[in-house]
CSV table of C-alpha atoms in Angstrom, one decimal:
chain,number,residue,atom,x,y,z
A,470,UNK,CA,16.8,-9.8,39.2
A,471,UNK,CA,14.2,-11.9,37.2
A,472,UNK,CA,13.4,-9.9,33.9
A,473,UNK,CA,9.8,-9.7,33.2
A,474,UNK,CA,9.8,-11.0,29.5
A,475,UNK,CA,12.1,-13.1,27.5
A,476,UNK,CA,14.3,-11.1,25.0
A,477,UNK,CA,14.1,-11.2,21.6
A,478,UNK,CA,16.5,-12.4,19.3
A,479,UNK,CA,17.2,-8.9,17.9
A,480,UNK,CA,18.0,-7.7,21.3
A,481,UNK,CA,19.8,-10.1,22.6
A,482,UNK,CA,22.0,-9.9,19.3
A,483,UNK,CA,22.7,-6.0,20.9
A,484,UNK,CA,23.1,-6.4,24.2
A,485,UNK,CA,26.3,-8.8,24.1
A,486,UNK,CA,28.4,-6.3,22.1
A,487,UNK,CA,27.8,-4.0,25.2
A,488,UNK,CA,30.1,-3.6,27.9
A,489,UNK,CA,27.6,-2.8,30.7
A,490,UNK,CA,25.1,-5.6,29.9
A,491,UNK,CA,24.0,-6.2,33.1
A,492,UNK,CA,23.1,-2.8,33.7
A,493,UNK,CA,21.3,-2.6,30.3
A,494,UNK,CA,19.3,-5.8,31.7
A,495,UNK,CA,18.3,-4.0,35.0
A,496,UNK,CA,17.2,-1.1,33.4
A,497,UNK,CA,14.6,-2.9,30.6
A,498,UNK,CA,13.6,-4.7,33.7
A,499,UNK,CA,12.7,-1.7,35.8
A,500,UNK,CA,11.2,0.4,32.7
A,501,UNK,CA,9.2,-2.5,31.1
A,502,UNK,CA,5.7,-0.6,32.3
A,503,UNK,CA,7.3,2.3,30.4
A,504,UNK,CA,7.2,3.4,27.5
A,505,UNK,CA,10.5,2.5,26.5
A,506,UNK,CA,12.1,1.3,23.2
A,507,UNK,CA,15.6,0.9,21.6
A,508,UNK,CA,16.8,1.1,18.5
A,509,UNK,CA,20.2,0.4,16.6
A,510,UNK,CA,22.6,2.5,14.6
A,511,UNK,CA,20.2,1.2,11.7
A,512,UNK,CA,16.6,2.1,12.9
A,513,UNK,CA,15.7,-1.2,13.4
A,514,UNK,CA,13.9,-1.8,16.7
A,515,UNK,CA,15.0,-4.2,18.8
A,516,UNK,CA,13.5,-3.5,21.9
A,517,UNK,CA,9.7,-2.5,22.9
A,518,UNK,CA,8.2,-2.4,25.8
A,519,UNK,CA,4.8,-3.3,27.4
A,520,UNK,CA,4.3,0.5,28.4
A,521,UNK,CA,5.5,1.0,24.4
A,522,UNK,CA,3.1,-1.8,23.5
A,523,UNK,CA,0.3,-0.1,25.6
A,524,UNK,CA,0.5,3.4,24.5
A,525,UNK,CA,1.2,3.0,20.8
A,526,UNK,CA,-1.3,-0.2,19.9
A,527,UNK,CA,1.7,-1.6,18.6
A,528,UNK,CA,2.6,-5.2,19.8
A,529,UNK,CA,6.6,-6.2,20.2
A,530,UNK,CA,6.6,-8.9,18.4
A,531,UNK,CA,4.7,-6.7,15.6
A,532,UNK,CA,7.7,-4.2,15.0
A,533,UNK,CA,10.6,-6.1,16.4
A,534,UNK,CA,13.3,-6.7,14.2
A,535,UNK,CA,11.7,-4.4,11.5
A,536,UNK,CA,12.4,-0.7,10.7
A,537,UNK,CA,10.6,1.7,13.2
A,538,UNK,CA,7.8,4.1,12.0
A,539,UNK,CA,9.7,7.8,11.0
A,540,UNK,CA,8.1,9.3,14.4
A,541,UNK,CA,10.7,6.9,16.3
A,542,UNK,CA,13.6,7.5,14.8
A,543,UNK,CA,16.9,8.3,16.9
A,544,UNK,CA,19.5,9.9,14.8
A,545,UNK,CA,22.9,10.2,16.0
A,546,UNK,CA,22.0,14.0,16.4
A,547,UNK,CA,19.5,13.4,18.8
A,548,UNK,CA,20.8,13.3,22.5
A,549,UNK,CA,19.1,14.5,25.0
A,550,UNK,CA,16.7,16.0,22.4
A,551,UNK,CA,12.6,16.0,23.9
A,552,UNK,CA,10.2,16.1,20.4
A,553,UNK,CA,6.2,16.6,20.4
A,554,UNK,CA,5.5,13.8,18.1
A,555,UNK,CA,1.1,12.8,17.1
A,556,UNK,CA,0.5,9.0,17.6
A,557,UNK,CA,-2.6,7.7,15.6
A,558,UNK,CA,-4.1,4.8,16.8
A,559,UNK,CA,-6.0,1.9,14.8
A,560,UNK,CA,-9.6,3.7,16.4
A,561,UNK,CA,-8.7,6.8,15.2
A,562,UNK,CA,-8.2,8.6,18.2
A,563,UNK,CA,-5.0,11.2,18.1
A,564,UNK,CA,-2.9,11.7,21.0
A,565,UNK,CA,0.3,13.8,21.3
A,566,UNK,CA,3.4,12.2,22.8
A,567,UNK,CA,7.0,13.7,24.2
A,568,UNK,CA,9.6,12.0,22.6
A,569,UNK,CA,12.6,11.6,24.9
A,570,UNK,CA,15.8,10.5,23.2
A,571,UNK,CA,19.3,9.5,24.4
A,572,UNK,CA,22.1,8.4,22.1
A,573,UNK,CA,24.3,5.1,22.6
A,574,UNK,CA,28.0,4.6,21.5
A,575,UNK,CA,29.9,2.1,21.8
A,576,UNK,CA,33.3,1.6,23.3
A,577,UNK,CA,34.8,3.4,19.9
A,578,UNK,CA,32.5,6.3,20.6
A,579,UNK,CA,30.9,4.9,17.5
A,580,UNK,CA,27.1,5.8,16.8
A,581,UNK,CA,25.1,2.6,18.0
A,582,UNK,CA,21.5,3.4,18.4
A,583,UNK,CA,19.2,4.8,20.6
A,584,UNK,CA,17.0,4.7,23.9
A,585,UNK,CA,13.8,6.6,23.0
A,586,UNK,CA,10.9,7.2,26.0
A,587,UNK,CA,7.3,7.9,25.4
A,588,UNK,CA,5.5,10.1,27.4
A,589,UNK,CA,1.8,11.7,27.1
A,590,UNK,CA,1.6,15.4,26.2
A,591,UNK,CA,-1.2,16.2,28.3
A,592,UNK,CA,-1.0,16.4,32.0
A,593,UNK,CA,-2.6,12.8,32.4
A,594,UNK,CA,0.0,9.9,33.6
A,595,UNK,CA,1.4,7.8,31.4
A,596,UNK,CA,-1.0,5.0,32.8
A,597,UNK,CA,-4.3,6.8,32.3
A,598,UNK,CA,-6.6,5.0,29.9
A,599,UNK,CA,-7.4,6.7,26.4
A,600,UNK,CA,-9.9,8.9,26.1
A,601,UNK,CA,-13.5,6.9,25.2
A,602,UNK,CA,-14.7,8.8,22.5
A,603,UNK,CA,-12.1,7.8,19.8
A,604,UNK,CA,-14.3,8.7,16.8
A,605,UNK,CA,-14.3,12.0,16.9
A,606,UNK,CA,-11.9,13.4,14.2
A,607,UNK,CA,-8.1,13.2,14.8
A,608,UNK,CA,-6.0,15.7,13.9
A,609,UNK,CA,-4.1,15.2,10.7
A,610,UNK,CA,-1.0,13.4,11.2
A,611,UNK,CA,2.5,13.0,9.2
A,612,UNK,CA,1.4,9.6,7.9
A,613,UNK,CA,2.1,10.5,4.4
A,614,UNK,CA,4.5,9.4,1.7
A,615,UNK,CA,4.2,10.2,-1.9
A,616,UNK,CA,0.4,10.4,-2.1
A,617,UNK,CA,0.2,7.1,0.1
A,618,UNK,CA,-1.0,6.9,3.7
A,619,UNK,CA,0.1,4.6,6.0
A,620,UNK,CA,1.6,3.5,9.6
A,621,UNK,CA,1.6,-0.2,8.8
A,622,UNK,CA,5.1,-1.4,9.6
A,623,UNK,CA,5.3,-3.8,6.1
A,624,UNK,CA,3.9,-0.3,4.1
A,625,UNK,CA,6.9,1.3,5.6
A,626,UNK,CA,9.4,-1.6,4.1
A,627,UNK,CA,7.4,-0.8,0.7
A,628,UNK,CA,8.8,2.9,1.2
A,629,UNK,CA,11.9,1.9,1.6
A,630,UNK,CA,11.5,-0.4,-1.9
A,631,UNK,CA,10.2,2.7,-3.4
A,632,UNK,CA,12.8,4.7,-2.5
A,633,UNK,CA,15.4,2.6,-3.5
A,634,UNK,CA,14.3,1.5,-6.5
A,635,UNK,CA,13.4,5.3,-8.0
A,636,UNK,CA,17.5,5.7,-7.9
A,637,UNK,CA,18.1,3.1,-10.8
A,638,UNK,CA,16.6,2.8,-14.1
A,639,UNK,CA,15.5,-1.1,-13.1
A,640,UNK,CA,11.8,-2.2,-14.0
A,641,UNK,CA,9.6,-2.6,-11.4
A,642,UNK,CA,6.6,-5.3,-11.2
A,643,UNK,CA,4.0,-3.5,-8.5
A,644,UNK,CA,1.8,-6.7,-7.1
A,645,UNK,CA,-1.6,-6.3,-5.6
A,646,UNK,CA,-5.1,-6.1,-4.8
A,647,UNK,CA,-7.8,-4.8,-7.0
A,648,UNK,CA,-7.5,-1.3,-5.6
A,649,UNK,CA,-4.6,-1.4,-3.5
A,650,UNK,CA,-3.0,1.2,-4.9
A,651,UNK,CA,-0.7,0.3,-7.8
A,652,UNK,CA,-0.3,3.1,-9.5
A,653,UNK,CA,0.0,5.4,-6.9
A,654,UNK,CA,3.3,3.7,-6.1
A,655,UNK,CA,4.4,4.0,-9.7
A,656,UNK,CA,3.9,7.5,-9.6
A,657,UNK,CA,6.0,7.8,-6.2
A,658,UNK,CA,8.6,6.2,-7.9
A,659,UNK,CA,8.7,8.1,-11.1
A,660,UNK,CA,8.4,11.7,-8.9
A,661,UNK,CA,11.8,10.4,-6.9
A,662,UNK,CA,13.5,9.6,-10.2
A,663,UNK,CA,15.6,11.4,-12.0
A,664,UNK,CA,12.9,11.5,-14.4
A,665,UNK,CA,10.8,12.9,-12.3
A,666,UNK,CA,10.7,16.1,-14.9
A,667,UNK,CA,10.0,14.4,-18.0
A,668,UNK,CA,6.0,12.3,-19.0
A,669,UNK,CA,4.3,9.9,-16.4
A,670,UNK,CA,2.0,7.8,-18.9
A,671,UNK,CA,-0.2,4.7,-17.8
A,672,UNK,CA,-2.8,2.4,-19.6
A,673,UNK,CA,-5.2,-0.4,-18.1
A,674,UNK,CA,-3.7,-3.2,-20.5
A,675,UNK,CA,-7.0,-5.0,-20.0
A,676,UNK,CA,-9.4,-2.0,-20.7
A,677,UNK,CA,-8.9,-1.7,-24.2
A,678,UNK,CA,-8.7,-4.8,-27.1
A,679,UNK,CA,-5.9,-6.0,-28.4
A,680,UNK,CA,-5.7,-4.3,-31.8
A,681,UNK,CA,-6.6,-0.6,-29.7
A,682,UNK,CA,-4.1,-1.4,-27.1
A,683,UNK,CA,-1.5,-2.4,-29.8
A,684,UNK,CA,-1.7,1.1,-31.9
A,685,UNK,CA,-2.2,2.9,-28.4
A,686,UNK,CA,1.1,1.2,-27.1
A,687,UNK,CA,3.2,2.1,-30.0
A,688,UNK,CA,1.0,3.9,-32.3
A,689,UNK,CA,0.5,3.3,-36.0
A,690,UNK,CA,1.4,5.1,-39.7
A,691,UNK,CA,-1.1,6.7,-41.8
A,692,UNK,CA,-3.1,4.0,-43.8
A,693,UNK,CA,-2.2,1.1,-41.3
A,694,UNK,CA,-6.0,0.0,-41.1
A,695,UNK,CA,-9.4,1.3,-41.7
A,696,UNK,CA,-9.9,4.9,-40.0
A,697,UNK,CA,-6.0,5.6,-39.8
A,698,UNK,CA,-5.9,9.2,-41.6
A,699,UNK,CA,-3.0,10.3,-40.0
A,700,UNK,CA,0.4,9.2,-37.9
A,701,UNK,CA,-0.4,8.4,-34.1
A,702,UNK,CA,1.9,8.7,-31.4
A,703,UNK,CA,2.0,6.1,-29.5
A,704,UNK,CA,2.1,5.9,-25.8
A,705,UNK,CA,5.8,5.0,-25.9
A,706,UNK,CA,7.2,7.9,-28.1
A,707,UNK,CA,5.2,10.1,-26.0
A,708,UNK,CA,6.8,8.8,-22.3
A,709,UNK,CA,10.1,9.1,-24.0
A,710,UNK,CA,12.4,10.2,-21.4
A,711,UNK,CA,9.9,9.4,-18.9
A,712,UNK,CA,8.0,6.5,-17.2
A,713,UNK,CA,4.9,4.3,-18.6
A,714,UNK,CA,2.7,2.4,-16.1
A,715,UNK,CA,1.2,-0.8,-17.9
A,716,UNK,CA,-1.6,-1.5,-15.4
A,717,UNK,CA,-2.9,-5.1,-15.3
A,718,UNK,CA,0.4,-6.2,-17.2
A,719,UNK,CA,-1.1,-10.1,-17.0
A,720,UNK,CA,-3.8,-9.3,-19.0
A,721,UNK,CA,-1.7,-8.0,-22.0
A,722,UNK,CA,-2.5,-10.4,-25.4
A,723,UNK,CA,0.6,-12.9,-25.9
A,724,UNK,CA,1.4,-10.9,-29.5
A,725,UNK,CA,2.3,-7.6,-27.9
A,726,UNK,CA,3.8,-9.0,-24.9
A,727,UNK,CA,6.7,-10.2,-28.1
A,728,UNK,CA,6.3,-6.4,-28.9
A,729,UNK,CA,6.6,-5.3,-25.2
A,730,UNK,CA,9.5,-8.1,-24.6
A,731,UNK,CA,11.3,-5.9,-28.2
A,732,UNK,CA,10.9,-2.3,-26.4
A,733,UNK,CA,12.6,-3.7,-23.3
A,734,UNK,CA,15.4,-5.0,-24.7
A,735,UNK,CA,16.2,-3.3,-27.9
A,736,UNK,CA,15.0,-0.1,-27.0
A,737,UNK,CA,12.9,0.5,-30.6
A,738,UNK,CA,10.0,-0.5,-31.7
A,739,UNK,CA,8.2,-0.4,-35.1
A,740,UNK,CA,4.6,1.1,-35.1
A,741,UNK,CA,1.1,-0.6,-36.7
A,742,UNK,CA,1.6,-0.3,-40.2
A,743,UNK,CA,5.6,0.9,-40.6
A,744,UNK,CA,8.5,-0.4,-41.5
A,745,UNK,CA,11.0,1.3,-39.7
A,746,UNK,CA,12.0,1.4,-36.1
A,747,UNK,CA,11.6,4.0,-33.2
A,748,UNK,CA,14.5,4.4,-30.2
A,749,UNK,CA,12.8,5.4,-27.0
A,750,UNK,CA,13.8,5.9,-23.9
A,751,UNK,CA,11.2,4.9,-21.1
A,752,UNK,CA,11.1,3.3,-18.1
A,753,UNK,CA,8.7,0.5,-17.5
A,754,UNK,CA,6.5,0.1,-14.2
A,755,UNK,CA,4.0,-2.7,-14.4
A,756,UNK,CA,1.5,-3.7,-12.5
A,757,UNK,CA,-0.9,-6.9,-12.3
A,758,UNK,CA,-2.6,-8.6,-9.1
A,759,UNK,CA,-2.6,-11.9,-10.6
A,760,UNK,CA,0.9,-13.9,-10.0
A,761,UNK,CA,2.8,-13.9,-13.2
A,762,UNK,CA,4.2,-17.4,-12.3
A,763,UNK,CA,1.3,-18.9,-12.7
A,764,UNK,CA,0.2,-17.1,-15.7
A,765,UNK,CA,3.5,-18.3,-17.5
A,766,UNK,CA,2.6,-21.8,-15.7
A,767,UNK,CA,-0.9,-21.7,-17.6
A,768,UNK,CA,0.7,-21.1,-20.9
A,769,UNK,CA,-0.7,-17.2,-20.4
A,770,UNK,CA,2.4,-15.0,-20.4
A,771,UNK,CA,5.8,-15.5,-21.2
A,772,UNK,CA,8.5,-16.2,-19.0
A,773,UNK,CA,11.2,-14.0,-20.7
A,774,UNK,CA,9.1,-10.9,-20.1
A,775,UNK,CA,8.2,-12.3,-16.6
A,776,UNK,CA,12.1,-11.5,-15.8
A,777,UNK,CA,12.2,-8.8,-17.8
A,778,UNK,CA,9.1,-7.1,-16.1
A,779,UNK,CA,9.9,-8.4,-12.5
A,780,UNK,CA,13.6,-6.9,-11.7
A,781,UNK,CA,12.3,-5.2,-8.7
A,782,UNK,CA,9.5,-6.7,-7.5
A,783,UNK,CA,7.0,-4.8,-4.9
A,784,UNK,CA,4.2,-5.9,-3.2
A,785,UNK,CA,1.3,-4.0,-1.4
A,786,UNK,CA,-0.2,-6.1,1.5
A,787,UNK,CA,-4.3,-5.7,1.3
A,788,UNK,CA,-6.1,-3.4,3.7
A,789,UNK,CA,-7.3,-6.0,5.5
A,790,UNK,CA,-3.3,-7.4,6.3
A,791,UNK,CA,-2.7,-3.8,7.8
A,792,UNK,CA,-5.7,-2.8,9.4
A,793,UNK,CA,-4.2,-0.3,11.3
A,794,UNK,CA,-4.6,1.9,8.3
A,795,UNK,CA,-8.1,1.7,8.0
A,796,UNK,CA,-9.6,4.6,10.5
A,797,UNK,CA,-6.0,6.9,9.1
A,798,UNK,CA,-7.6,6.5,5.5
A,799,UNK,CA,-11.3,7.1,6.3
A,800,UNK,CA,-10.8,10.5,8.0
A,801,UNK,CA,-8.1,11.3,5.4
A,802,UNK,CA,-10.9,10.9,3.0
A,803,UNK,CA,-13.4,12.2,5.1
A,804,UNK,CA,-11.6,15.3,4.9
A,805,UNK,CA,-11.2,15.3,1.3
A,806,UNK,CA,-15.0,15.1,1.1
A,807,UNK,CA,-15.6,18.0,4.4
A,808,UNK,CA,-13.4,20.4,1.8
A,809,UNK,CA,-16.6,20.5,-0.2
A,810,UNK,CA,-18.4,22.1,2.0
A,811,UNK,CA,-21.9,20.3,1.2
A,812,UNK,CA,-21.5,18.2,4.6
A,813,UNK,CA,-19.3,18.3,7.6
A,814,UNK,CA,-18.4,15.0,9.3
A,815,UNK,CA,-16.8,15.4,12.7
A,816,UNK,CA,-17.8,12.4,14.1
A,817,UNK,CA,-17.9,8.7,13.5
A,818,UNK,CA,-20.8,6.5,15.4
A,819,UNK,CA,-18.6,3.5,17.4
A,820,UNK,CA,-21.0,1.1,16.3
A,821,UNK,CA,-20.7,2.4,12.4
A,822,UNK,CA,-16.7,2.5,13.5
A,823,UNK,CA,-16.5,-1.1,14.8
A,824,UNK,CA,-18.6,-1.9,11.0
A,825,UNK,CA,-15.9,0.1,9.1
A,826,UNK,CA,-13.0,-1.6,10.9
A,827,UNK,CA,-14.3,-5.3,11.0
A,828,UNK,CA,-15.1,-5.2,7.2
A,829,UNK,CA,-13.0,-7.5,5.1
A,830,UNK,CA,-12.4,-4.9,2.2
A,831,UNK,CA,-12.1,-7.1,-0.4
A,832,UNK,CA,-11.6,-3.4,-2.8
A,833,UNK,CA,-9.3,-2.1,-0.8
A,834,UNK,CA,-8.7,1.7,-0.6
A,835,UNK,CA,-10.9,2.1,-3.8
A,836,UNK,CA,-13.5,1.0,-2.3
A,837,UNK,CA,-12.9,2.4,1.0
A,838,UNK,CA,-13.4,5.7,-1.1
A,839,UNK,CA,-16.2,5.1,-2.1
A,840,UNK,CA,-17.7,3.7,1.1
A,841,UNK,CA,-16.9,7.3,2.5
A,842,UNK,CA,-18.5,9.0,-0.9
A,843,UNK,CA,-21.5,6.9,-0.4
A,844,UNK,CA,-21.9,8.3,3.3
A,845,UNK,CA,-21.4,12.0,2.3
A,846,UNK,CA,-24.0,11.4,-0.5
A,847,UNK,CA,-27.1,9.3,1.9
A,848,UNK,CA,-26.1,10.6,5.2
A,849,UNK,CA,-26.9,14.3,6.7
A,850,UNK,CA,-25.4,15.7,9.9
A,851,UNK,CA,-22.1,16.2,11.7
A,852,UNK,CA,-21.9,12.0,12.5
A,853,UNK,CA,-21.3,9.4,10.1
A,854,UNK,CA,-23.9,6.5,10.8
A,855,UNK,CA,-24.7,2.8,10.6
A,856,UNK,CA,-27.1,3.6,8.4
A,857,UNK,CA,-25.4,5.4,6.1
A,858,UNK,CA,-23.0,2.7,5.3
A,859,UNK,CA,-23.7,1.0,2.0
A,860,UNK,CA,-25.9,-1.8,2.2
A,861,UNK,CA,-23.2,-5.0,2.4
A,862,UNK,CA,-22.3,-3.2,5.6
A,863,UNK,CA,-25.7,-4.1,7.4
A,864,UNK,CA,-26.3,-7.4,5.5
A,865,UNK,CA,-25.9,-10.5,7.6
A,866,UNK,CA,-23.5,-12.1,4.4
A,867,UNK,CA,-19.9,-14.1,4.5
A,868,UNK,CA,-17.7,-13.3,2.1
A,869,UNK,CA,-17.3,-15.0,-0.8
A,870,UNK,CA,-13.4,-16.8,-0.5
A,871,UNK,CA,-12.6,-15.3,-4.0
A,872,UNK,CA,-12.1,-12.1,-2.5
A,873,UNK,CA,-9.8,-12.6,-0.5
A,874,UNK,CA,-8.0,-15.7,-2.1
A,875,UNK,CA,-4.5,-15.2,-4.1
A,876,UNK,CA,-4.1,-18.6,-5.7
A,877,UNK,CA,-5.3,-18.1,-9.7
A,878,UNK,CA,-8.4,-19.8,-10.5
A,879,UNK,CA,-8.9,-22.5,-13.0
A,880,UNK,CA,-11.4,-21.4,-16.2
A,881,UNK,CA,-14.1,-23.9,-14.7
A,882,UNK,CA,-13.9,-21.9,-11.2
A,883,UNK,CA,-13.0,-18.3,-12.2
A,884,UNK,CA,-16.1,-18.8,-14.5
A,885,UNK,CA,-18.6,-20.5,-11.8
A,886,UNK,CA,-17.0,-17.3,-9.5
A,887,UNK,CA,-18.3,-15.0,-12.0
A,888,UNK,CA,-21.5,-16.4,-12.0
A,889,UNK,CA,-21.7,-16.6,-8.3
A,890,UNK,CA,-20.9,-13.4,-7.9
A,891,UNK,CA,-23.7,-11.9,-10.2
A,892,UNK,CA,-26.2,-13.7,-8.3
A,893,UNK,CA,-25.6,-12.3,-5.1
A,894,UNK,CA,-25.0,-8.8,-6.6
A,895,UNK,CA,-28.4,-9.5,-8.6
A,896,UNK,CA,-26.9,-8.4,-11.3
A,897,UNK,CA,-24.9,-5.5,-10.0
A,898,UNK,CA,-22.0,-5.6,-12.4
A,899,UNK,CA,-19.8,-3.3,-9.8
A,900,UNK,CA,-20.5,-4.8,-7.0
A,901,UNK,CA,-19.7,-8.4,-8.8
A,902,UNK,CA,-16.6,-7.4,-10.1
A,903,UNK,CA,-15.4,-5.3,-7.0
A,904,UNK,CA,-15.8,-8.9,-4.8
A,905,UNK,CA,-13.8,-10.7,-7.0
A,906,UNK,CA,-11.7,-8.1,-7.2
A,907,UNK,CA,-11.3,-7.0,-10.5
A,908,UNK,CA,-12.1,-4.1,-12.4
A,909,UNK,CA,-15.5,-3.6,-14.4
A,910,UNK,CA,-13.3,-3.8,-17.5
A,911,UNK,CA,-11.6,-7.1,-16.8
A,912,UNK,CA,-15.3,-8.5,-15.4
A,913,UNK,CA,-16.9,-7.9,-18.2
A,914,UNK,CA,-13.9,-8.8,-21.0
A,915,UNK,CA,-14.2,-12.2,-18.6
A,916,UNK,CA,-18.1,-12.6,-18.7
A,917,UNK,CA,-17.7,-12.1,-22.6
A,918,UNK,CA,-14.5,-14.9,-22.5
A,919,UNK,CA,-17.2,-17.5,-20.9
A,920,UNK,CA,-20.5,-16.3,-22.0
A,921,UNK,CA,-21.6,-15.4,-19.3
């Protein structure tokens, strides 16, 4: 029999261990318009069909070879088991699936994976389209983990990082995005630590100067300068036993990242103005969402605290590399916001939809926040319009490349960015700094770098 699509490597990996190949071959064959996937004994899909394809929104080549979302999971637990399981797709339409699972083993009657089928709660066929009106509000969904929302498949290997990671005591060096959430995942993995019972502490390294940041980091003796009329704690004596999140690590001045490289590896520190140590016990989660490479290559940071800093690193693709997330996070927010009780959305207008998920999101989540705030505070009524969207949404503009590029910019460019970037804000510091992505604090410590 001719098999309707060539099998991927992961499959094909799986099928020649099994004694009944040819059988298996028939079968994915016959069910390919279903909605058919397998797993293996480690959750890892190896086979989706087009019917999988067609009811989830999810691609093959997408998932593949990559752990499967928790809704698919086939334990070894789970023969013959039928599940009602709630499939969000990228519009924001909710639908509710039967889950039909049966267990493989192999010849050992060892555990080897799974055969899960998809099939539409509802009494419509499996081939029916999707309802039309997919902005209407969805149901909430299980899409949750540790305060962070998502069904992308590469947010789902950050889970995994997170998880693993929280069981040591290693540092961890959180890369991202201007708003991507950073410390959201260094909160997730200080609550699945065992420290999870002791002080979560965090600081924006670039918010404060480097004299502040230095007694505000390890705190200073009475006497140690002008205005010091008593001991401070510092931030590290009062995480002790706990987790601190250095936010914007990069931006930290070269004399305290000595200090900072010190803590790490001695464990003590002395504060402003004393002269005799302090043990502490803290674990260190950073953050930055410039590379630290090239900082070190720019003379900007040090390479020792580079390794010190980046033992585990994690990094959190941008919104717009998983935009499957998008319509999940605007109605998670929208019903943040329909708690209040001042309006009610229900509804999302598919041409105001279509803005939303076309939108580069060069903020990410932050400003996805505040896109929704924005509507809640302009808008009135039951459906969230096209003219209630801020006003970059229904400006004819391109977006400026610094938004979305990675590679760090040279002074001469970051500072003709800047510049750029207030012109076509006129002047609007947030809406400058949010494009470039960076916070109003590291904009304007920048403007002031260059005179700008």
């Amino acid at each position: 029999m001719k098999q309707t699509k060539q099998l991927s490597e992961p499959l094909s990996g799986w099928l020649a261990q099994q004694p009944l190949q040819p059988l298996f071959l028939k079968l994915l064959d016959l069910c390919d318009v279903a909605a058919l996937y397998i797993v293996d004994r480690d959750q890892q899909v190896i086979h989706w069909s087009r019917g999988a394809e067609r009811l989830s929104g999810l691609n093959a080549e997408d998932v593949t070879g990559k752990p499967c979302l928790q809704e698919y999971v086939i334990t070894e637990g789970g023969d013959h088991q039928k599940q009602l399981i709630k499939l969000v797709q990228a519009d924001g339409h909710e639908m509710e699936l039967n889950k039909m699972t049966h267990v493989l083993h192999d010849q050992e009657g060892v555990f080897y994976g799974g055969l899960g089928l998809l099939l539409p709660a509802s009494e419509q066929s499996e081939n029916a389209p999707l309802p039309k009106d997919s902005s209407a509000m969805p149901e909430s969904g299980k899409q949750g983990f540790q305060g962070l929302l998502s069904r992308s498949p590469a947010m789902q290997a950050v889970f995994q990082i997170i998880r693993n990671a929280a069981e040591t005591e290693a540092t961890v060096l959180v890369r991202g995005e201007s708003g991507s959430g950073k410390e959201l995942v260094a909160k997730a993995i200080h609550d699945l630590s065992a420290r999870r019972n002791a002080p979560f502490l965090a600081i924006n390294c670039a918010a404060l100067s480097s004299s502040l940041l230095d007694s505000e980091l390890f705190g200073h003796v009475r006497g140690a300068f002008t205005g010091a009329i008593k001991d401070h704690s510092g931030l590290f004596q009062r995480a002790h036993g706990g987790t601190l999140f250095l936010d914007e690590v990069a931006e930290l001045p070269l004399e305290l990242q000595a200090k900072l490289l010190r803590v790490i590896q001695e464990r003590n520190y002395i504060p402003v103005g004393g002269d005799r140590s302090i043990d502490v016990d803290v674990r260190i989660v950073a953050a930055t969402h410039r590379s630290l490479r090239e900082e070190v290559k720019n003379g900007r940071f040090r390479e020792d605290l580079m390794y010190r800093l980046r033992v585990v690193p994690i990094f959190i693709p941008p919104l717009r590399e998983r935009r499957e997330d998008i319509s999940l996070l605007i109605w998670h927010f929208i019903r943040q916001h329909n708690a209040a009780n001042f309006r009610q959305i229900e509804k999302i207008d598919p041409q105001a939809m279509r803005a939303l998920l076309d939108y580069a999101w060069p903020g990410n989540i932050r400003e996805l926040h505040n896109v929704v705030e924005y509507a809640f505070a302009v808008g009135r009524g039951t459906t969230l319009r096209c003219s209630e969207l801020p006003p970059e949404f229904r400006e004819s503009r391109t977006a400026l490349p610094q938004a979305v590029q990675n590679t760090p910019l040279s002074a001469d460019e970051e500072s003709t960015a800047i510049r750029q970037a207030l012109e076509q804000s006129n002047g609007r510091v947030t809406q400058a700094a949010r494009s470039l992505g960076m916070s109003r604090a590291t904009f304007w410590r920048k403007r002031k770098v260059y005179g700008i």
